[in-house]
Coordinates of C-alpha atoms in Angstrom, one line a residue:
Chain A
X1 CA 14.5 22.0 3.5
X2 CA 17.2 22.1 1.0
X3 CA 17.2 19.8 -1.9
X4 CA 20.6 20.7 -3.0
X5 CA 21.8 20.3 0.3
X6 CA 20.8 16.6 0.3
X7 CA 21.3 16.2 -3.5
X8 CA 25.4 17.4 -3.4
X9 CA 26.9 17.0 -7.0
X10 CA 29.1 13.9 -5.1
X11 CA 26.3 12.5 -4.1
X12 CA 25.2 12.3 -7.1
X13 CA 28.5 11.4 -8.7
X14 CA 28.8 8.7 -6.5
X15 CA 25.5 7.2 -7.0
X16 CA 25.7 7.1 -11.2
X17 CA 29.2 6.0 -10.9
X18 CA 29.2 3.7 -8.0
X19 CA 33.1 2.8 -6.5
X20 CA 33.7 -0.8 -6.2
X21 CA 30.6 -1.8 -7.7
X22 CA 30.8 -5.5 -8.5
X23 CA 31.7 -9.0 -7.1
X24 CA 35.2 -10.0 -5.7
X25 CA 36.1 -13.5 -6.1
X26 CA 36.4 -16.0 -2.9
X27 CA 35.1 -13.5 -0.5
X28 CA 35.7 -14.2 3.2
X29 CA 32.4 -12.3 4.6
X30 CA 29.2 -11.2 3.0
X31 CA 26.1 -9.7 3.9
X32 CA 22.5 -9.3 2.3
X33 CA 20.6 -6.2 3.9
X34 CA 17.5 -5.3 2.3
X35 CA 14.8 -2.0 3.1
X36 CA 11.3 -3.8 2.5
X37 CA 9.7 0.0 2.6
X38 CA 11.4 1.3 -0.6
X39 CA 12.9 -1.9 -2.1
X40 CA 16.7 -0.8 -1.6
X41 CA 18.9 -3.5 -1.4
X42 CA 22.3 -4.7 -1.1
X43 CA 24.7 -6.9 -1.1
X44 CA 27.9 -6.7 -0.1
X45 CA 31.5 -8.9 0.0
X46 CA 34.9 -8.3 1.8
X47 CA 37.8 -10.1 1.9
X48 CA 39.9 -10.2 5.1
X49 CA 43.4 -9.7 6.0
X50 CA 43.6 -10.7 10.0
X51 CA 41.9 -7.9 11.6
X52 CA 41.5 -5.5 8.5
X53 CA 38.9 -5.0 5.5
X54 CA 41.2 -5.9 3.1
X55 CA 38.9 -6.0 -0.1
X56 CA 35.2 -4.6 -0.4
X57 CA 32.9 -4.8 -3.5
X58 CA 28.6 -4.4 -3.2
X59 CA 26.0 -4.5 -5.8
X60 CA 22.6 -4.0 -5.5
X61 CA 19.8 -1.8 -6.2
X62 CA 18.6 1.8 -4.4
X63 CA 18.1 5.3 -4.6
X64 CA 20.8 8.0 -4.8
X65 CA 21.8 8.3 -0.8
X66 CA 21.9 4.4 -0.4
X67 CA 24.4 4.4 -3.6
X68 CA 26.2 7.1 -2.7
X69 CA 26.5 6.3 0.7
X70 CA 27.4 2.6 -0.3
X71 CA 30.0 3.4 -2.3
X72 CA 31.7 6.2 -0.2
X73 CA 31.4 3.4 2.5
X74 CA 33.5 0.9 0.4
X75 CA 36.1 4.0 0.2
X76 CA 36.5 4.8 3.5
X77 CA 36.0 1.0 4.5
X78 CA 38.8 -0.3 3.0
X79 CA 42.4 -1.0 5.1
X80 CA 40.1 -0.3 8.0
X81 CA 40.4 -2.7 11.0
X82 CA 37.0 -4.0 12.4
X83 CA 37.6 -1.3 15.3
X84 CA 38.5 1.3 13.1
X85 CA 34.9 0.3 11.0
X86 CA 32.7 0.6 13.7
X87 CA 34.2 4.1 14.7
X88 CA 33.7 5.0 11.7
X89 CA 29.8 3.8 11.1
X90 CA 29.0 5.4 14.6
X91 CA 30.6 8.5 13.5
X92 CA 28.4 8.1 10.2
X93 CA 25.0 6.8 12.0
X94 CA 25.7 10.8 14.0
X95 CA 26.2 12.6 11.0
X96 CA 23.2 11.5 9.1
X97 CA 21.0 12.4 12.4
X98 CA 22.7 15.7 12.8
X99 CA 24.4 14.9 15.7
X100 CA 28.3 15.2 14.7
X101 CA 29.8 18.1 15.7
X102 CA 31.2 20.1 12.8
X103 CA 34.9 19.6 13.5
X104 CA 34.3 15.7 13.6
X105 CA 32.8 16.0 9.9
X106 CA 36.6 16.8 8.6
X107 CA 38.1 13.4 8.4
X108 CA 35.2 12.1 6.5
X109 CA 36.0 12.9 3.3
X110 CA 33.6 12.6 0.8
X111 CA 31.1 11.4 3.0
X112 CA 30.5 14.3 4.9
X113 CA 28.1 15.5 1.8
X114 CA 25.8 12.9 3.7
X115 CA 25.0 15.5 6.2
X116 CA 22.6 16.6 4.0
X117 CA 20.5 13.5 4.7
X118 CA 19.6 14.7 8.6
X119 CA 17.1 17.2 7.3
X120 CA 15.3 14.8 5.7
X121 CA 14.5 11.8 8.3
X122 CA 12.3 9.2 6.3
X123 CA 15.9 9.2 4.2
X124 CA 18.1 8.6 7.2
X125 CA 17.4 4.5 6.6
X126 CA 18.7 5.0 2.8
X127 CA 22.3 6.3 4.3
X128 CA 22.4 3.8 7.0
X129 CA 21.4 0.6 5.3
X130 CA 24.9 -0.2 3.4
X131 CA 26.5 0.4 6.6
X132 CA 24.4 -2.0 8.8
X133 CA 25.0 -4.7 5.8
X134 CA 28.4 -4.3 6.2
X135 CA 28.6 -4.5 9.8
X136 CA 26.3 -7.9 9.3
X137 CA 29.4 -9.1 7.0
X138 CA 31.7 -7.9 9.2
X139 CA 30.0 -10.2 11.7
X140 CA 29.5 -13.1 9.3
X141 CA 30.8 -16.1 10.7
X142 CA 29.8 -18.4 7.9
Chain B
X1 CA -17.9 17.7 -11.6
X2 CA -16.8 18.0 -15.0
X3 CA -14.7 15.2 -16.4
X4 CA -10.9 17.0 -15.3
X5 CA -12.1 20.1 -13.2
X6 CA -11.9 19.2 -9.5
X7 CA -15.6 19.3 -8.4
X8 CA -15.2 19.9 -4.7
X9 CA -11.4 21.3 -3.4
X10 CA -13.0 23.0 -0.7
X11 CA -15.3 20.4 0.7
X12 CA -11.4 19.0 1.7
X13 CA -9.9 20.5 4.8
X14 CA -6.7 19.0 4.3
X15 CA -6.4 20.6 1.1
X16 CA -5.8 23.8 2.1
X17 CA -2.9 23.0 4.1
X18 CA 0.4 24.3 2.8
X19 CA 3.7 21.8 2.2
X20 CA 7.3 23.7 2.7
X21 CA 4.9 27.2 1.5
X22 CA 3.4 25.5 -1.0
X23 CA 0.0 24.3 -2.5
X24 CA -0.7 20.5 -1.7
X25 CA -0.8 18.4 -4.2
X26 CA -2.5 15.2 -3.2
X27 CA -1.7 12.4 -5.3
X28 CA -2.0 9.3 -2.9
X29 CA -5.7 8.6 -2.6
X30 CA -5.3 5.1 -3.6
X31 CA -3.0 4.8 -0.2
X32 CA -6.0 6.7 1.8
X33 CA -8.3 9.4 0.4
X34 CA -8.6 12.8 1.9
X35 CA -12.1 13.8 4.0
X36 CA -14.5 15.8 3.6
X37 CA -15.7 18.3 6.0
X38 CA -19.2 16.8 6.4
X39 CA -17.2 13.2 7.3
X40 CA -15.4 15.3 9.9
X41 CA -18.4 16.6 11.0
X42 CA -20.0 13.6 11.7
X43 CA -17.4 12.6 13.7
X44 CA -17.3 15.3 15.9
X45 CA -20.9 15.6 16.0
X46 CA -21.2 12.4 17.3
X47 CA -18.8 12.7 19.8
X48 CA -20.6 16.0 21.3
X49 CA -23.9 14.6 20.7
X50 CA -24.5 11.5 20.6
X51 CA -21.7 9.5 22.1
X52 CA -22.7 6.3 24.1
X53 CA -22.3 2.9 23.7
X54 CA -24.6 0.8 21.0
X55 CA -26.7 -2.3 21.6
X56 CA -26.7 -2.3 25.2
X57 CA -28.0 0.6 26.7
X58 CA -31.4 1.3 27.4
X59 CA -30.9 4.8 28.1
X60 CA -31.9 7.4 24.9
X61 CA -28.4 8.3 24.2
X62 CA -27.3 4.7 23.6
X63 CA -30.0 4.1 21.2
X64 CA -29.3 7.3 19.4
X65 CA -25.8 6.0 18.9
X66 CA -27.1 2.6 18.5
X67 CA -29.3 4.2 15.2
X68 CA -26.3 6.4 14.0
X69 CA -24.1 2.8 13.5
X70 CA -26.6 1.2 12.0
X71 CA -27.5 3.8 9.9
X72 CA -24.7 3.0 7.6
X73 CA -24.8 -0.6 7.4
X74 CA -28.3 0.5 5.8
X75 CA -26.6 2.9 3.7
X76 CA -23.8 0.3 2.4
X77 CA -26.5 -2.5 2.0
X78 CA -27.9 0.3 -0.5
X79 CA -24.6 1.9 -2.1
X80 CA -22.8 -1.8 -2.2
X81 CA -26.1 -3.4 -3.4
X82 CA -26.4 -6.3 -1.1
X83 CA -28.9 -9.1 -1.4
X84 CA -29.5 -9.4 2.2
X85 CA -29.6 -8.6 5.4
X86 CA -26.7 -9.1 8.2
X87 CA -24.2 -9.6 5.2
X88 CA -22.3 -6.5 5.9
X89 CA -19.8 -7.1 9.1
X90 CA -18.3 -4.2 9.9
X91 CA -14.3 -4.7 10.5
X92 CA -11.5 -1.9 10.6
X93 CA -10.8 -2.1 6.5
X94 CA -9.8 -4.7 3.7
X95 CA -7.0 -6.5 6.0
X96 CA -9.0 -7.2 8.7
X97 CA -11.9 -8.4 6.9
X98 CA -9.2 -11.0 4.8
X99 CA -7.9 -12.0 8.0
X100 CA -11.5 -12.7 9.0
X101 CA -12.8 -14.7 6.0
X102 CA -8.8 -16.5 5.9
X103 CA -9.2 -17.6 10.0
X104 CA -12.8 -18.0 10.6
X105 CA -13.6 -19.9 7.0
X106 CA -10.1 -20.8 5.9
X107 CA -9.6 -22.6 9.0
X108 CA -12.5 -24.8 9.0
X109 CA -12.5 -25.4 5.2
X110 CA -9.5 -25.6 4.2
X111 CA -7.7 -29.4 4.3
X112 CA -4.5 -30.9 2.8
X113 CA -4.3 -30.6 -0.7
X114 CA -6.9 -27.9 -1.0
X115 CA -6.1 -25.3 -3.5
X116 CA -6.3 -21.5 -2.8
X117 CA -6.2 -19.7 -6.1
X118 CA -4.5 -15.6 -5.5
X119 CA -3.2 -13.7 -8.6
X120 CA -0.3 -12.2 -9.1
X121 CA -1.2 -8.7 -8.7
X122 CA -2.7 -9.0 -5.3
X123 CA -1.8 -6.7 -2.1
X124 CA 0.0 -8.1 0.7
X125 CA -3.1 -8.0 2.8
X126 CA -4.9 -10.7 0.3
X127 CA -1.9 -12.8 0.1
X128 CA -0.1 -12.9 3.6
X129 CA -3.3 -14.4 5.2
X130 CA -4.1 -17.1 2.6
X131 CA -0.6 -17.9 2.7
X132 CA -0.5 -18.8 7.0
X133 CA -3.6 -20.6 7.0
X134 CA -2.1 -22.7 3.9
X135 CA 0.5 -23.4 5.5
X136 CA -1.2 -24.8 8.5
X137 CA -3.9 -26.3 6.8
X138 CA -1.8 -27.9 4.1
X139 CA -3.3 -26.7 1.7
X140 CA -1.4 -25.4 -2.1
X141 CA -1.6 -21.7 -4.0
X142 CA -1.7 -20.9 -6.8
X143 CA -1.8 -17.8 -8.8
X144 CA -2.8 -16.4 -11.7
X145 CA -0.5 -14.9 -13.7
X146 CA -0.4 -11.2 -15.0
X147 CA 0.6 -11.0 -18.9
X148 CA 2.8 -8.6 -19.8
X149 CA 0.0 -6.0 -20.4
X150 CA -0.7 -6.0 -16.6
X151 CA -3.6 -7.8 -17.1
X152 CA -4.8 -11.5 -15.4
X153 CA -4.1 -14.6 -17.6
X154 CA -7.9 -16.0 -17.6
X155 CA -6.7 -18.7 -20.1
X156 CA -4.2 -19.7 -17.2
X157 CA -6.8 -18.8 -14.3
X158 CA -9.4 -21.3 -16.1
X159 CA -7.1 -24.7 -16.7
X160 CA -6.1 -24.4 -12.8
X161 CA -9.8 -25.7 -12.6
X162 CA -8.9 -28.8 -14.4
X163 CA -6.4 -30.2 -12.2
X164 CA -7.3 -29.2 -8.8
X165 CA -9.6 -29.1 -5.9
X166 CA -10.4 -24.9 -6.0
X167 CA -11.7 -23.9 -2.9
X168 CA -11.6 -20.1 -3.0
X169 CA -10.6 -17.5 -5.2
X170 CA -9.3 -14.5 -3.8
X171 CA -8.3 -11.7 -6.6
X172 CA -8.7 -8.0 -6.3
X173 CA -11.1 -6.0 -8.3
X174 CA -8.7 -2.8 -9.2
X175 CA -5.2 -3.5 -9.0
X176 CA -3.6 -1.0 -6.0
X177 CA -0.6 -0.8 -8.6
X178 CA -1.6 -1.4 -11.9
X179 CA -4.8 0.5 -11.6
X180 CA -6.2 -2.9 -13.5
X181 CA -9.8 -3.1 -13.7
X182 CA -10.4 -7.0 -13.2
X183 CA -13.4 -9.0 -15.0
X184 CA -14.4 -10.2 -11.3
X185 CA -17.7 -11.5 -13.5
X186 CA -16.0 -13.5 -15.3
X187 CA -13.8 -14.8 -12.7
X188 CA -16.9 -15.6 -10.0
X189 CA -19.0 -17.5 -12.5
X190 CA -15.8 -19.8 -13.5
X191 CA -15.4 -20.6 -9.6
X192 CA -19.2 -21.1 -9.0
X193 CA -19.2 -23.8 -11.7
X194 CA -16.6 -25.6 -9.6
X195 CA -18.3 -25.4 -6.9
X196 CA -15.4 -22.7 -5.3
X197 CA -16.1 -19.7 -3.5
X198 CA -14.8 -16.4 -4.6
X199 CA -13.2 -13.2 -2.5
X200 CA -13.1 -9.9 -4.4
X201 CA -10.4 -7.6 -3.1
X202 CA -12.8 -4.1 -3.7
X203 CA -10.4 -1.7 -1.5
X204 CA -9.1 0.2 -5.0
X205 CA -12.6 -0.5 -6.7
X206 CA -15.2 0.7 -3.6
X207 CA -13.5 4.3 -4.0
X208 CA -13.9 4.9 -7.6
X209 CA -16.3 2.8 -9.6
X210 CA -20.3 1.7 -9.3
X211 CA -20.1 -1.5 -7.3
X212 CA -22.9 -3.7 -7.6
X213 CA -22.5 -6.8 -5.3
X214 CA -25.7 -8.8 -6.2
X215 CA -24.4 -8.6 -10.1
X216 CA -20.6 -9.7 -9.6
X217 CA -22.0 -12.5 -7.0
X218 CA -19.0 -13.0 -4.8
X219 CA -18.8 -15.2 -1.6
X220 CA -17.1 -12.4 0.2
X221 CA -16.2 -8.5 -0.5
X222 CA -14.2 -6.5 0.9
X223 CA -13.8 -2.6 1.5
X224 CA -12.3 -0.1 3.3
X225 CA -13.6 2.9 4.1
X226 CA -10.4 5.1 4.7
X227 CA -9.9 5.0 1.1
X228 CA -13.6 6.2 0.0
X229 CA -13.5 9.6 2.2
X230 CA -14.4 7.7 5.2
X231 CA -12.2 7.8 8.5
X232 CA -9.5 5.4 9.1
X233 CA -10.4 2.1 11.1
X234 CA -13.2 1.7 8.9
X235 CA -14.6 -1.1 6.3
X236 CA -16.2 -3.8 6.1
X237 CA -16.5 -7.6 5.0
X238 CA -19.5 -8.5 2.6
X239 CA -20.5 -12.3 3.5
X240 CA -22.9 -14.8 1.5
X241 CA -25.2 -15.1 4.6
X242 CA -25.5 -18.8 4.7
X243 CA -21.8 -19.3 4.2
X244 CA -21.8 -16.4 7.1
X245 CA -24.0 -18.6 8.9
X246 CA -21.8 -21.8 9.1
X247 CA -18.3 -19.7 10.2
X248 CA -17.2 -19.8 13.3
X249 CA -16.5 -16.6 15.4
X250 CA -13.3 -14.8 14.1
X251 CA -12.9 -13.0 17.6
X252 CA -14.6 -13.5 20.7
X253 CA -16.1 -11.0 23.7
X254 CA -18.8 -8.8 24.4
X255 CA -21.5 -8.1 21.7
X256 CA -21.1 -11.3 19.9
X257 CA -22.2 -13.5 22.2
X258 CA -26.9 -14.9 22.5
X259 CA -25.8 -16.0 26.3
X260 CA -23.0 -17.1 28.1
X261 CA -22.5 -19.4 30.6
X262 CA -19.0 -20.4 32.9
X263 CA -18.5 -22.9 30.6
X264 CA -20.1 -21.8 27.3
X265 CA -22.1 -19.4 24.9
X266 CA -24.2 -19.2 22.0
X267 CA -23.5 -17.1 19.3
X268 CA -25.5 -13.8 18.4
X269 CA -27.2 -13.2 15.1
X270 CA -25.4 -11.9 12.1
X271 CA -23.3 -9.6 11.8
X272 CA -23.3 -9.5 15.2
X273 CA -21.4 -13.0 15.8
X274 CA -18.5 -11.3 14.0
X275 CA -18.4 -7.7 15.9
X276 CA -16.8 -8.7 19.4
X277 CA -16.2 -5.8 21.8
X278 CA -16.5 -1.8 21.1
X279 CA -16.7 -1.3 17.4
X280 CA -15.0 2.4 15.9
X281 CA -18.5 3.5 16.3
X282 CA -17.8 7.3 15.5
X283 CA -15.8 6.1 12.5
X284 CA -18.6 4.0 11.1
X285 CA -21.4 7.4 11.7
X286 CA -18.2 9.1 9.7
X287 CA -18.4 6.2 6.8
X288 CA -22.0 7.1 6.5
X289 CA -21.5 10.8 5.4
X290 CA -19.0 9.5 3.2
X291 CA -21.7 7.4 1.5
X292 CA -23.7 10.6 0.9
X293 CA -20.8 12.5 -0.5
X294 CA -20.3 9.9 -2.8
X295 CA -23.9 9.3 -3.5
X296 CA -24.3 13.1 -4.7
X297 CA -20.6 13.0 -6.6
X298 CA -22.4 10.5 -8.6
X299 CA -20.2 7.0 -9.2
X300 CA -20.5 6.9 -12.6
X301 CA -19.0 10.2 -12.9
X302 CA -16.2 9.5 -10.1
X303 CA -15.4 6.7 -12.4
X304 CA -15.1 8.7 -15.4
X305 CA -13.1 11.3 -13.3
X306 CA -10.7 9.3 -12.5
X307 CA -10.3 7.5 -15.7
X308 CA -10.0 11.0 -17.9
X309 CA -7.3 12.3 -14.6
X310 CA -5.3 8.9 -15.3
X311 CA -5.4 8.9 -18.8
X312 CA -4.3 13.0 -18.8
X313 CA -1.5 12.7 -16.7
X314 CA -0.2 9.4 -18.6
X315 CA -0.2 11.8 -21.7
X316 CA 1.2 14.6 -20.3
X317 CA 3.6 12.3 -19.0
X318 CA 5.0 10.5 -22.1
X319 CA 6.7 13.2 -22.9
X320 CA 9.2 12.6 -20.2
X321 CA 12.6 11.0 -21.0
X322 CA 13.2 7.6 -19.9
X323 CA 9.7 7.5 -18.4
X324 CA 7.8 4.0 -18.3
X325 CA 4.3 3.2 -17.3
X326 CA 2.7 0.0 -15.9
X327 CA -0.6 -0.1 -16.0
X328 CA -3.6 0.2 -18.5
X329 CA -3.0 2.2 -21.5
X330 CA -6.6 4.2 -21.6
X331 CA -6.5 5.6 -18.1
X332 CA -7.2 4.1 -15.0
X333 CA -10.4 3.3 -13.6
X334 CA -8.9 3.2 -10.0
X335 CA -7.6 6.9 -11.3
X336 CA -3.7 5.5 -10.7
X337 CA -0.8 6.0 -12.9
X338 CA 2.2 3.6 -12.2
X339 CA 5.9 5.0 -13.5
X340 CA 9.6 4.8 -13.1
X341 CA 12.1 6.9 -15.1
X342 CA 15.0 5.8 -16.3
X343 CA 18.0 7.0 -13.8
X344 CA 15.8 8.0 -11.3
X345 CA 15.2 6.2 -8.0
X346 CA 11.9 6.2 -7.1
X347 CA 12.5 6.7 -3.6
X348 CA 14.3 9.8 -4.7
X349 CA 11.8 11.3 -7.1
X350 CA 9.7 10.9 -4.1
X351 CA 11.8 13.5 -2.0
X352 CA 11.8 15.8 -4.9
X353 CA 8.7 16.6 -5.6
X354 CA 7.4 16.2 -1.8
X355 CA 9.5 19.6 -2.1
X356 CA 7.1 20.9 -3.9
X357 CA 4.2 19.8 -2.3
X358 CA 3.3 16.9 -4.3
X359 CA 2.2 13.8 -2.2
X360 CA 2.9 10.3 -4.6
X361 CA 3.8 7.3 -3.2
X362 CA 6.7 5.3 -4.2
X363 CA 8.2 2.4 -2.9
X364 CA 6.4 -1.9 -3.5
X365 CA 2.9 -0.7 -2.6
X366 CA 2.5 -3.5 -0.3
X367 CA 2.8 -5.7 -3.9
X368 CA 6.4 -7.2 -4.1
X369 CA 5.8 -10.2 -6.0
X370 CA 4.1 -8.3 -8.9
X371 CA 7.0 -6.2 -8.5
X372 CA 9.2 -8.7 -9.0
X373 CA 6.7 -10.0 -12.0
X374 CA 7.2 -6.1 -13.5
X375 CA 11.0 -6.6 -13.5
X376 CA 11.5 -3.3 -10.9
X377 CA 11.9 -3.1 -7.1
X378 CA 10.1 0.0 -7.0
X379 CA 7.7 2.8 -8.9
X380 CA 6.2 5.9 -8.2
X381 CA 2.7 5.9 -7.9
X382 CA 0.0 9.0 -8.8
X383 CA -3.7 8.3 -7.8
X384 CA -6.4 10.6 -8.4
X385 CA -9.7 11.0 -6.6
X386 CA -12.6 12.9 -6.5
X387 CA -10.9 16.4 -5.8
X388 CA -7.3 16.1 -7.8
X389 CA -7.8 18.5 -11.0
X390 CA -6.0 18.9 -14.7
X391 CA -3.9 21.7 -12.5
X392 CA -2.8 18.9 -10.2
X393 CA -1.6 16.8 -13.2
X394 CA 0.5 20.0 -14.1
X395 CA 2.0 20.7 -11.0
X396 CA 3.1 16.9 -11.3
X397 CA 4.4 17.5 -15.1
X398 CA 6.8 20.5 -13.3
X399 CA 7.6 18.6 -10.0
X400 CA 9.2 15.7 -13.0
X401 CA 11.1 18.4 -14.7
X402 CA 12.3 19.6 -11.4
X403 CA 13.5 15.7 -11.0
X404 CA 15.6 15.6 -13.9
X405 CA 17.0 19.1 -12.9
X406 CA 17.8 18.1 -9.3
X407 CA 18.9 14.1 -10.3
X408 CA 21.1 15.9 -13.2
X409 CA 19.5 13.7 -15.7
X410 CA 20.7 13.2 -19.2
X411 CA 23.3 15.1 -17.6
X412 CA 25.7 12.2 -16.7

């Protein structure tokens, strides 16, 4: 078990200086999602352009993964058609279980520092739960 | 046991099991204690020797078993000080025995407009059970507020007297969180003279501190024994036996029942009318030797233990940047120590110092709205017990300096 390995200095980066941190105004979608066991929790607006994620913003309140991973999310999110999205948050949902192959890891950018999560399972939830939000905006139908 | 030297390390199996290589460092008693080996023991003694089934067979190794159960409602009549006898029901811990007292007397005494009063430091498990019977009973809670010192309001607790019909109290002795010692005296005597009947919450308190039932006077106690060295699926309810007497059966079966008929049945004796089917009869022979071990630890120095442990690692502690406690000042009597530090997710100092072996818990602790009350979503949580030591409390002061070197605090 390898702290630094889960700790990663963008991790961390990410998770003191959080990427679209904030409100956006008029928001098309939003989505509350919440882990009672910790008391992580998010929530997150996106503005729609047809089929794509136009605009992204979250606030909310967690530990280091669940920043970091929400705010690489709203990197990577962004410009993204709904398609594209949930390709993307099954490709993330493997890496943080260890189960994306190694060449798979290279178009992830910055999140591929979340592999470091997989070692540690009770953490696995913290990566995940600002990608389930968004999927539940994503789905928001009003 | 002297005041910060663990008295007992190797009386705890678990204890010598290593984390990632290294020592444990067991600081979540308050969630469940550790065992000792003469609970564990007991428990597989029984199963060897003396396993049957109690109360029903006639055969030597059923009354044997039938002895060994009872046998500890004897010994927590004694430790617990209870007036009389049949007031000790056994029940699987602290949420089971709420659920009891909320269903079986809540149900039938409860009416529109009725007030329940909680506080606002209470566990989920004395809160989520008041609050479904409310709901279908009509009747209203209220709580007492904690003041900024994490203590309970009794100026607030007192005028809710005034202007409503209190039925029951139901407040916790030792905060879970806080580590709050609460004036449950005080608190019973101002019920009683409304004519309202009083719960005390002793899951934190039964562990750590002398508790004399027959003093405080409540109309119902509670206790679990997983966190006083006993196994898990263990605890019981205390019970005023005429208010016992007048509740209906909670759950229904074999055991329970005088005589049954196709189309009805009579009730056995207490505590019987509240023991339906196979109790966790092992685990209550296990809650017995946990008795004795805490009988010869002596509570008064347990108490003290905990306290100085508490108080020690608060000190030590302070020093910490960005560190905040919540909780009493002079150590705990519940032996917990509530913090967050500034920058620092609990969740993740959790992870951290799990790599070095040290067990807190961190997260709600099953308290959300006193959460909310503190201002935080989360803290870390330390509780000490009988067998934690002043080299515990250091291993803790490293694992916190390894947080701030891992987290890159006062770095960024």
């Amino acid at each position: 078990m390898e702290l630094s390995e889960l700790y990663r200095e963008v991790i961390l980066t990410h998770a003191t200086h959080p990427h679209h941190y904030g409100e956006i105004e008029n928001p098309d979608k939003k989505a509350h999602g919440s882990n009672p066991l910790c008391g992580d929790s998010f929530d997150i607006e996106i503005k729609m352009d047809g089929d794509k994620i136009a605009e992204i913003s979250f606030v909310g309140a967690g530990c280091s993964i669940s920043k970091a991973s929400a705010s690489m999310m709203t990197e990577m999110a962004r410009g993204k058609t709904v398609k594209e999205f949930y390709d993307l948050l099954d490709k993330m949902e493997k890496l943080v279980r260890g189960e994306l192959a190694e060449k798979d890891t290279e178009e992830l950018g910055d999140l591929a520092a979340l592999a470091g999560v997989s070692a540690f399972p009770i953490r696995v939830k913290c990566a995940i739960l600002p990608w389930k939000t968004l999927k539940n905006a994503v789905e928001d139908d009003g | 046991m002297n005041s910060l030297s663990g008295c007992c390390k190797k009386d705890f199996p678990t204890l010598k099991v290593k984390v990632y290589g290294k020592r444990l460092v067991y600081l979540d008693s308050a969630a469940t204690s550790l065992k000792p080996e003469s609970v564990i023991e007991s428990i597989v003694d029984f199963y060897s020797n003396h396993n049957a089934n109690i109360h029903r067979g006639v055969y030597l190794l059923s009354q044997e078993a039938t002895e060994l159960y009872e046998k500890t409602r004897t010994k927590l009549k004694k430790f617990f000080n209870t007036p009389k006898e049949g007031e000790i029901i056994y029940t699987s811990g602290t949420t089971a025995a709420v659920n009891l007292v909320a269903s079986s007397w809540g149900r039938t005494s409860l009416g529109e407009g009725d007030v329940i009063v909680l506080s606002g430091m209470e566990h989920h498990s004395n809160m989520v059970p008041w609050q479904i019977v409310a709901r279908e009973k009509g009747a209203k809670l209220i709580y007492i507020p904690v003041t900024d010192s994490g203590e309970l309001d009794l100026e607030e607790y007192k005028l809710i007297f005034k202007n409503h019909s209190v039925k029951i109290v139901a407040v916790n002795h030792i905060s879970n969180v806080l580590g709050t010692l609460n004036p449950v005296e005080e608190i019973v005597r101002q019920a009683h003279r409304y004519g309202a009947l009083v719960l005390i919450d002793g899951a934190q308190s039964a562990p750590h501190i002398p508790v004399d039932i027959s003093r405080i006077d409540p109309d119902f106690y509670t206790v679990s024994g997983h966190k006083m060295l006993g196994p898990t699926g263990t605890g019981f309810l205390y019970g005023r036996k005429e208010i016992l007497k007048s509740m209906p059966p909670y759950q229904s079966g074999g055991d329970m029942i005088e005589e049954v008929s196709l189309k009805n049945a009579t009730w056995n004796e207490l505590p019987y009318k509240f023991e339906a089917g196979t109790q966790n009869i092992a685990g209550f022979v296990g809650l017995g030797a946990a008795v004795d071990y805490l009988i010869s630890a002596g509570m008064d120095r347990v108490r003290k233990h905990g306290e100085e442990l508490s108080m020690k690692a608060r000190e030590m502690l302070s020093s910490v940047k960005g560190i905040k406690f919540y909780g009493p000042e002079k150590g705990s009597p519940g032996g917990v120590l509530s913090f967050n530090i500034e920058g620092a997710h609990p969740h993740d100092i959790g992870t951290i110092l799990d790599s070095e072996g040290i067990a807190v818990r961190t997260g709600h602790h099953c308290a959300q709205p006193l959460m909310k009350r503190l201002g935080v979503a989360a803290t870390v949580r330390a509780s000490f017990y009988i067998y934690n030591d002043e080299q515990d409390i250091e291993s803790l002061y490293s694992g916190i300096h390894k947080v701030a070197e891992v987290l890159k605090l006062g770095v960024k």
